[in-house]
Structures are given as C-alpha cells and as structure tokens.
PDB file of C-alpha atoms and ligand atoms in Angstrom:
ATOM      1  CA  MET Q 113      18.139  28.751  11.241  1.00 58.00           C
ATOM      2  CA  THR Q 114      15.258  28.189   9.519  1.00 85.00           C
ATOM      3  CA  PHE Q 115      14.013  27.628   5.944  1.00 92.00           C
ATOM      4  CA  ASP Q 116      11.880  29.274   3.018  1.00 95.00           C
ATOM      5  CA  PRO Q 117       9.396  26.758   1.945  1.00 95.00           C
ATOM      6  CA  ALA Q 118       8.835  28.749  -0.612  1.00 96.00           C
ATOM      7  CA  LEU Q 119      12.567  28.356  -1.668  1.00 97.00           C
ATOM      8  CA  ILE Q 120      13.055  24.802  -1.937  1.00 97.00           C
ATOM      9  CA  THR Q 121       9.396  24.147  -3.565  1.00 97.00           C
ATOM     10  CA  GLY Q 122      10.340  26.530  -6.250  1.00 97.00           C
ATOM     11  CA  SER Q 123      13.350  25.017  -6.867  1.00 98.00           C
ATOM     12  CA  PHE Q 124      12.542  22.103  -6.019  1.00 97.00           C
ATOM     13  CA  ALA Q 125      10.007  22.222  -8.784  1.00 96.00           C
ATOM     14  CA  VAL Q 126      13.359  23.604 -11.408  1.00 97.00           C
ATOM     15  CA  VAL Q 127      15.108  20.407 -10.439  1.00 96.00           C
ATOM     16  CA  GLU Q 128      12.356  17.740 -10.433  1.00 93.00           C
ATOM     17  CA  PRO Q 129      11.727  17.813 -14.629  1.00 93.00           C
ATOM     18  CA  HIS Q 130      15.065  15.726 -14.484  1.00 94.00           C
ATOM     19  CA  GLY Q 131      13.767  12.738 -13.353  1.00 88.00           C
ATOM     20  CA  THR Q 132      15.879   9.768 -13.378  1.00 88.00           C
ATOM     21  CA  LYS Q 133      18.981  11.699 -13.860  1.00 92.00           C
ATOM     22  CA  ILE Q 134      18.575  13.385 -10.957  1.00 93.00           C
ATOM     23  CA  THR Q 135      19.207   9.858  -7.875  1.00 90.00           C
ATOM     24  CA  LYS Q 136      21.948   8.530 -10.134  1.00 91.00           C
ATOM     25  CA  TYR Q 137      23.852  11.647  -9.947  1.00 94.00           C
ATOM     26  CA  PHE Q 138      23.352  11.731  -6.894  1.00 94.00           C
ATOM     27  CA  TYR Q 139      23.981   8.095  -5.674  1.00 92.00           C
ATOM     28  CA  GLU Q 140      26.891   8.253  -7.406  1.00 94.00           C
ATOM     29  CA  HIS Q 141      28.038  11.674  -5.924  1.00 96.00           C
ATOM     30  CA  LEU Q 142      27.861   9.923  -2.764  1.00 94.00           C
ATOM     31  CA  PHE Q 143      29.291   6.944  -3.468  1.00 93.00           C
ATOM     32  CA  ASP Q 144      32.315   8.367  -5.297  1.00 96.00           C
ATOM     33  CA  ASN Q 145      33.102  10.789  -2.235  1.00 96.00           C
ATOM     34  CA  ASN Q 146      32.102   8.094   0.366  1.00 95.00           C
ATOM     35  CA  PRO Q 147      33.170   4.549  -0.419  1.00 93.00           C
ATOM     36  CA  GLY Q 148      32.584   3.387   3.150  1.00 91.00           C
ATOM     37  CA  VAL Q 149      29.284   3.481   2.104  1.00 92.00           C
ATOM     38  CA  ARG Q 150      28.208   1.521  -0.975  1.00 89.00           C
ATOM     39  CA  GLY Q 151      28.209  -1.519   1.176  1.00 89.00           C
ATOM     40  CA  LEU Q 152      25.041  -0.487   3.046  1.00 89.00           C
ATOM     41  CA  PHE Q 153      22.420  -0.644  -0.374  1.00 86.00           C
ATOM     42  CA  ALA Q 154      22.113  -3.042  -2.206  1.00 75.00           C
ATOM     43  CA  ARG Q 155      22.051  -4.452  -6.009  1.00 63.00           C
ATOM     44  CA  HIS Q 156      18.640  -2.967  -6.739  1.00 66.00           C
ATOM     45  CA  MET Q 157      19.394   0.289  -6.365  1.00 71.00           C
ATOM     46  CA  GLU Q 158      17.344   1.547  -9.140  1.00 70.00           C
ATOM     47  CA  GLU Q 159      14.195   0.670  -6.928  1.00 70.00           C
ATOM     48  CA  GLN Q 160      16.285   2.049  -4.321  1.00 70.00           C
ATOM     49  CA  GLU Q 161      16.644   5.193  -6.752  1.00 73.00           C
ATOM     50  CA  ASP Q 162      13.304   6.084  -6.672  1.00 77.00           C
ATOM     51  CA  ARG Q 163      12.124   5.850  -3.060  1.00 85.00           C
ATOM     52  CA  LEU Q 164      14.993   8.274  -1.767  1.00 85.00           C
ATOM     53  CA  TRP Q 165      12.933  10.978  -4.485  1.00 84.00           C
ATOM     54  CA  ASN Q 166       9.588  10.014  -4.022  1.00 89.00           C
ATOM     55  CA  ALA Q 167      10.196  10.763  -0.425  1.00 92.00           C
ATOM     56  CA  LEU Q 168      12.014  13.743  -0.348  1.00 93.00           C
ATOM     57  CA  GLY Q 169       9.108  15.212  -3.200  1.00 93.00           C
ATOM     58  CA  GLY Q 170       6.480  13.624   0.086  1.00 94.00           C
ATOM     59  CA  MET Q 171       8.776  16.097   2.359  1.00 96.00           C
ATOM     60  CA  VAL Q 172       8.465  19.090   0.264  1.00 96.00           C
ATOM     61  CA  ALA Q 173       4.880  18.596  -0.907  1.00 96.00           C
ATOM     62  CA  ASN Q 174       4.222  18.991   3.477  1.00 96.00           C
ATOM     63  CA  LEU Q 175       6.822  21.163   4.369  1.00 94.00           C
ATOM     64  CA  GLN Q 176       2.796  23.488   5.316  1.00 93.00           C
ATOM     65  CA  ASP Q 177       2.406  20.605   7.241  1.00 95.00           C
ATOM     66  CA  THR Q 178       5.310  20.152  11.022  1.00 93.00           C
ATOM     67  CA  GLU Q 179       3.496  17.307  11.735  1.00 95.00           C
ATOM     68  CA  VAL Q 180       3.141  15.190   8.644  1.00 96.00           C
ATOM     69  CA  VAL Q 181       6.638  15.817   7.691  1.00 96.00           C
ATOM     70  CA  VAL Q 182       7.672  14.757  11.611  1.00 96.00           C
ATOM     71  CA  ARG Q 183       5.959  11.714  11.161  1.00 97.00           C
ATOM     72  CA  MET Q 184       7.202  10.850   7.636  1.00 97.00           C
ATOM     73  CA  LEU Q 185      11.061  11.705   8.657  1.00 97.00           C
ATOM     74  CA  ARG Q 186      10.427   9.673  12.042  1.00 97.00           C
ATOM     75  CA  GLY Q 187       9.747   6.888  10.284  1.00 97.00           C
ATOM     76  CA  LEU Q 188      12.660   6.797   7.902  1.00 96.00           C
ATOM     77  CA  GLY Q 189      14.695   7.114  10.568  1.00 96.00           C
ATOM     78  CA  ALA Q 190      13.413   4.274  12.318  1.00 96.00           C
ATOM     79  CA  ARG Q 191      13.985   2.422   9.900  1.00 95.00           C
ATOM     80  CA  HIS Q 192      17.534   3.709   8.717  1.00 94.00           C
ATOM     81  CA  VAL Q 193      18.129   1.785  11.926  1.00 94.00           C
ATOM     82  CA  GLY Q 194      17.797  -1.406  10.218  1.00 93.00           C
ATOM     83  CA  TYR Q 195      19.909  -0.477   7.226  1.00 92.00           C
ATOM     84  CA  GLY Q 196      22.855   0.120   9.070  1.00 92.00           C
ATOM     85  CA  ALA Q 197      22.919   4.234   8.312  1.00 93.00           C
ATOM     86  CA  LEU Q 198      24.333   6.403  11.236  1.00 92.00           C
ATOM     87  CA  PRO Q 199      24.597   9.557  12.289  1.00 90.00           C
ATOM     88  CA  GLU Q 200      27.989  10.450  10.638  1.00 92.00           C
ATOM     89  CA  HIS Q 201      26.545   9.472   7.676  1.00 94.00           C
ATOM     90  CA  PHE Q 202      24.082  12.123   7.338  1.00 96.00           C
ATOM     91  CA  PRO Q 203      26.460  15.152   6.983  1.00 96.00           C
ATOM     92  CA  ALA Q 204      27.656  12.791   3.436  1.00 97.00           C
ATOM     93  CA  VAL Q 205      24.549  12.724   2.092  1.00 96.00           C
ATOM     94  CA  GLY Q 206      23.510  16.250   2.580  1.00 97.00           C
ATOM     95  CA  ALA Q 207      26.405  17.299   0.986  1.00 98.00           C
ATOM     96  CA  SER Q 208      25.640  15.172  -1.895  1.00 97.00           C
ATOM     97  CA  LEU Q 209      22.151  16.480  -1.701  1.00 97.00           C
ATOM     98  CA  LEU Q 210      22.778  20.173  -1.984  1.00 97.00           C
ATOM     99  CA  ALA Q 211      25.838  19.304  -4.795  1.00 98.00           C
ATOM    100  CA  THR Q 212      23.526  17.598  -6.607  1.00 97.00           C
ATOM    101  CA  LEU Q 213      20.075  19.868  -7.054  1.00 97.00           C
ATOM    102  CA  ARG Q 214      22.865  22.721  -6.984  1.00 98.00           C
ATOM    103  CA  HIS Q 215      23.779  20.874 -10.495  1.00 98.00           C
ATOM    104  CA  PHE Q 216      20.251  20.494 -11.749  1.00 98.00           C
ATOM    105  CA  ALA Q 217      19.250  24.033 -10.477  1.00 98.00           C
ATOM    106  CA  GLY Q 218      22.319  25.739 -12.599  1.00 97.00           C
ATOM    107  CA  GLU Q 219      21.746  29.087 -13.287  1.00 97.00           C
ATOM    108  CA  ALA Q 220      18.558  29.487 -11.370  1.00 97.00           C
ATOM    109  CA  TRP Q 221      20.345  28.492  -7.795  1.00 98.00           C
ATOM    110  CA  THR Q 222      20.506  31.277  -5.345  1.00 98.00           C
ATOM    111  CA  PRO Q 223      23.172  31.489  -1.781  1.00 97.00           C
ATOM    112  CA  GLU Q 224      19.592  32.202  -0.362  1.00 97.00           C
ATOM    113  CA  ILE Q 225      18.516  28.309  -1.943  1.00 98.00           C
ATOM    114  CA  GLU Q 226      21.431  27.730  -0.840  1.00 97.00           C
ATOM    115  CA  GLU Q 227      20.535  28.341   2.862  1.00 97.00           C
ATOM    116  CA  SER Q 228      17.479  26.828   2.818  1.00 97.00           C
ATOM    117  CA  TRP Q 229      18.501  23.457   1.914  1.00 98.00           C
ATOM    118  CA  THR Q 230      21.256  23.315   4.102  1.00 97.00           C
ATOM    119  CA  ALA Q 231      18.779  24.775   7.197  1.00 97.00           C
ATOM    120  CA  LEU Q 232      15.793  21.858   5.658  1.00 97.00           C
ATOM    121  CA  TYR Q 233      19.110  19.312   5.609  1.00 97.00           C
ATOM    122  CA  GLY Q 234      19.021  20.374   9.088  1.00 97.00           C
ATOM    123  CA  VAL Q 235      15.745  19.752  10.662  1.00 96.00           C
ATOM    124  CA  ILE Q 236      16.122  16.498   8.264  1.00 96.00           C
ATOM    125  CA  THR Q 237      19.218  14.977  10.238  1.00 97.00           C
ATOM    126  CA  THR Q 238      17.929  16.120  13.895  1.00 97.00           C
ATOM    127  CA  THR Q 239      14.663  14.491  13.295  1.00 97.00           C
ATOM    128  CA  MET Q 240      15.348  11.100  12.234  1.00 97.00           C
ATOM    129  CA  SER Q 241      18.723  11.035  14.688  1.00 96.00           C
ATOM    130  CA  GLU Q 242      16.680  11.400  16.933  1.00 96.00           C
ATOM    131  CA  ALA Q 243      14.358   8.896  15.470  1.00 97.00           C
ATOM    132  CA  MET Q 244      17.609   6.544  15.340  1.00 96.00           C
ATOM    133  CA  ALA Q 245      19.391   6.933  18.473  1.00 95.00           C
ATOM    134  CA  GLU Q 246      15.296   5.920  20.335  1.00 95.00           C
ATOM    135  CA  THR Q 247      15.129   2.624  17.821  1.00 93.00           C
ATOM    136  CA  ALA Q 248      18.485   1.241  18.487  1.00 89.00           C
ATOM    137  CA  ALA Q 249      17.583   2.552  22.314  1.00 90.00           C
ATOM    138  CA  GLY Q 250      14.256   0.471  22.280  1.00 87.00           C
ATOM    139  CA  THR Q 251      12.265   3.392  23.150  1.00 75.00           C
ATOM    140  CA  ALA Q 252      10.553   4.920  19.661  1.00 70.00           C
ATOM    141  CA  GLY Q 253       6.899   5.080  19.837  1.00 60.00           C
ATOM    142  CA  SER Q 254       7.509   5.116  24.483  1.00 52.00           C
ATOM    143  CA  THR Q 255       5.441   8.270  24.367  1.00 52.00           C
ATOM    144  CA  HIS Q 256       2.684   7.123  21.513  1.00 49.00           C
ATOM    145  CA  SER Q 257      -0.053   9.145  21.785  1.00 43.00           C
ATOM    146  CA  GLY Q 258      -2.322   7.657  19.614  1.00 41.00           C
TER     147      GLY Q 258
HETATM  148  C1  HEM K 327      17.751  12.657   3.233  1.00 54.46           C
HETATM  149  C2  HEM K 327      17.895  11.716   3.871  1.00 54.46           C
HETATM  150  C3  HEM K 327      17.398  10.634   3.861  1.00 54.46           C
HETATM  151  C4  HEM K 327      16.447  10.303   3.462  1.00 54.46           C
HETATM  152  C5  HEM K 327      14.697  10.831   2.821  1.00 54.46           C
HETATM  153  C6  HEM K 327      17.010   8.547   3.338  1.00 54.46           C
HETATM  154  C7  HEM K 327      15.119   7.950   1.887  1.00 54.46           C
HETATM  155  C8  HEM K 327      14.548   6.620   1.950  1.00 54.46           C
HETATM  156  C9  HEM K 327      14.215   5.295   1.456  1.00 54.46           C
HETATM  157  C10 HEM K 327      13.007   6.549   1.440  1.00 54.46           C
HETATM  158  C11 HEM K 327      14.409   4.145   1.656  1.00 54.46           C
HETATM  159  C12 HEM K 327      13.682   3.086   1.336  1.00 54.46           C
HETATM  160  C13 HEM K 327      12.896   2.382   2.554  1.00 54.46           C
HETATM  161  C14 HEM K 327      12.503   3.122   2.784  1.00 54.46           C
HETATM  162  O1  HEM K 327      11.537   4.190   2.723  1.00 54.46           O
HETATM  163  O2  HEM K 327      12.099   2.585   3.992  1.00 54.46           O
HETATM  164  C15 HEM K 327      15.843   4.564   2.534  1.00 54.46           C
HETATM  165  C16 HEM K 327      16.611   3.786   2.426  1.00 54.46           C
HETATM  166  C17 HEM K 327      18.017   3.057   2.677  1.00 54.46           C
HETATM  167  N1  HEM K 327      18.836   4.272   3.301  1.00 54.46           N
HETATM  168 FE1  HEM K 327      18.100   6.534   3.302  1.00 54.46          FE
HETATM  169  N2  HEM K 327      17.579   8.462   3.399  1.00 54.46           N
HETATM  170  C18 HEM K 327      17.624   9.206   3.837  1.00 54.46           C
HETATM  171  C19 HEM K 327      19.610   8.936   4.687  1.00 54.46           C
HETATM  172  C20 HEM K 327      19.985   8.046   4.284  1.00 54.46           C
HETATM  173  C21 HEM K 327      21.521   8.786   5.477  1.00 54.46           C
HETATM  174  C22 HEM K 327      22.301   9.132   5.861  1.00 54.46           C
HETATM  175  C23 HEM K 327      22.113   7.047   5.091  1.00 54.46           C
HETATM  176  C24 HEM K 327      23.311   6.404   5.530  1.00 54.46           C
HETATM  177  C25 HEM K 327      24.451   5.762   4.992  1.00 54.46           C
HETATM  178  C26 HEM K 327      20.866   5.883   4.744  1.00 54.46           C
HETATM  179  C27 HEM K 327      21.137   4.796   3.938  1.00 54.46           C
HETATM  180  C28 HEM K 327      19.765   4.212   3.390  1.00 54.46           C
HETATM  181  C29 HEM K 327      20.384   2.089   3.516  1.00 54.46           C
HETATM  182  C30 HEM K 327      21.149   1.895   3.223  1.00 54.46           C
HETATM  183  C31 HEM K 327      18.995   2.357   3.018  1.00 54.46           C
HETATM  184  C32 HEM K 327      18.368   1.225   2.495  1.00 54.46           C
HETATM  185  C33 HEM K 327      18.747   0.433   1.251  1.00 54.46           C
HETATM  186  C34 HEM K 327      18.372  -0.881  -0.006  1.00 54.46           C
HETATM  187  O3  HEM K 327      17.298  -1.394   0.581  1.00 54.46           O
HETATM  188  O4  HEM K 327      19.455  -1.071  -0.251  1.00 54.46           O
HETATM  189  N3  HEM K 327      20.054   6.936   4.092  1.00 54.46           N
HETATM  190  N4  HEM K 327      16.250   5.894   2.335  1.00 54.46           N
END
C-alpha cells in the first residue's frame, strides 16, 4: 500500500491550526485506551507533546525526500529503544494518531485520506522498528556509508 503525499500534506494543513489541542487529544486517547504505556512517559508532557508533533510535521514537510524521512525515522527509532518503546506499541500509537487526525480534520476527512495515513504509518512503523531492532542488537551504524 502506498500513500498519496498530497493527501497527507493537505489533511495535515487542515488539522495543524488546532495547535496544542491536537497533541493533548492524542495523548489522552493513547493513555485512556492503553493505560500501560503511561508509565513510559516522564512528567514533562508539554515538552513531549511539542516534540512528537514537530517530528510529525518535519516528516510531512519532507515527504518528497525519502532519504531525509528515512534518516529521521531511523534516528527516532534508535532513540526510542532508550524510552522503553517496543514494536508492539506501534499499533496503539497509530490508532490514537489516526483518531486524532480524523477528529480535527472533521468533514475534510475522507476514506482516501485515512488510507494514505494508514500507509504512511506503516512506513513509520517498519522503519522505526528496524532501527530499534538494530540498536537493541548493537548493530546500528554498521552499514554507515558516511
Ligand atoms: C509516529 C511515531 C512516533 C513519533 C513521531 C515519535 C516521536 C517522538 C519524539 C520526537 C520524542 C522526543 C525525543 C526524541 O526526539 O528522541 C519521543 C519520545 C518518546 N516517545 Fe515517541 N514517537 C513515536 C512513537 C512512539 C511509540 C510507538 C512509543 C511507545 C509507547 C513512544 C514512546 C515515547 C517515549 C516513552 C518517549 C520519551 C518521553 C519522555 O521522555 O518522557 N513513541 N517520541
């Protein structure tokens, strides 16, 4: 499954003006539905809210440049090992992300947009999970070509 970059950037632009309400909604949704992951996150939730959203925005802004996006995702994945994130957490985070985007996009949301975000989240999951596995195994960077 592939994603349509125009549908991703277009829907992100519709949601973005809602500002900090978006990430608040996202974490509430995530923790309400998955109380077990709450303990992984530290107390400074405001900071964390901005970071996740900025990371997502950075990805969306660079969708045309696969190399940049993959590099960002691999870096994120490698760091997430230290946060206690596990591959099995990704579906929960993805479900909350989709629910949040759907909520704030309102009537602008379509099945095609949902499909594109689902596909993009699949790429995020695969790329971050690979980097997490390599980091956990101590092999990250062994294929570094400079
Ligand atoms: C769409 C996928 C994700 C994105 C874009 C994302 C983004 C981020 C960013 C930008 C940070 C800040 C630190 C850094 O840059 O390394 C962070 C921290 C963190 N993330 Fe993620 N993340 C994602 C998925 C996940 C998943 C699946 C989990 C598992 C529960 C998770 C758990 C955490 C935790 C525990 C922290 C540290 C929070 C703290 O210091 O309190 N993330 N994430």
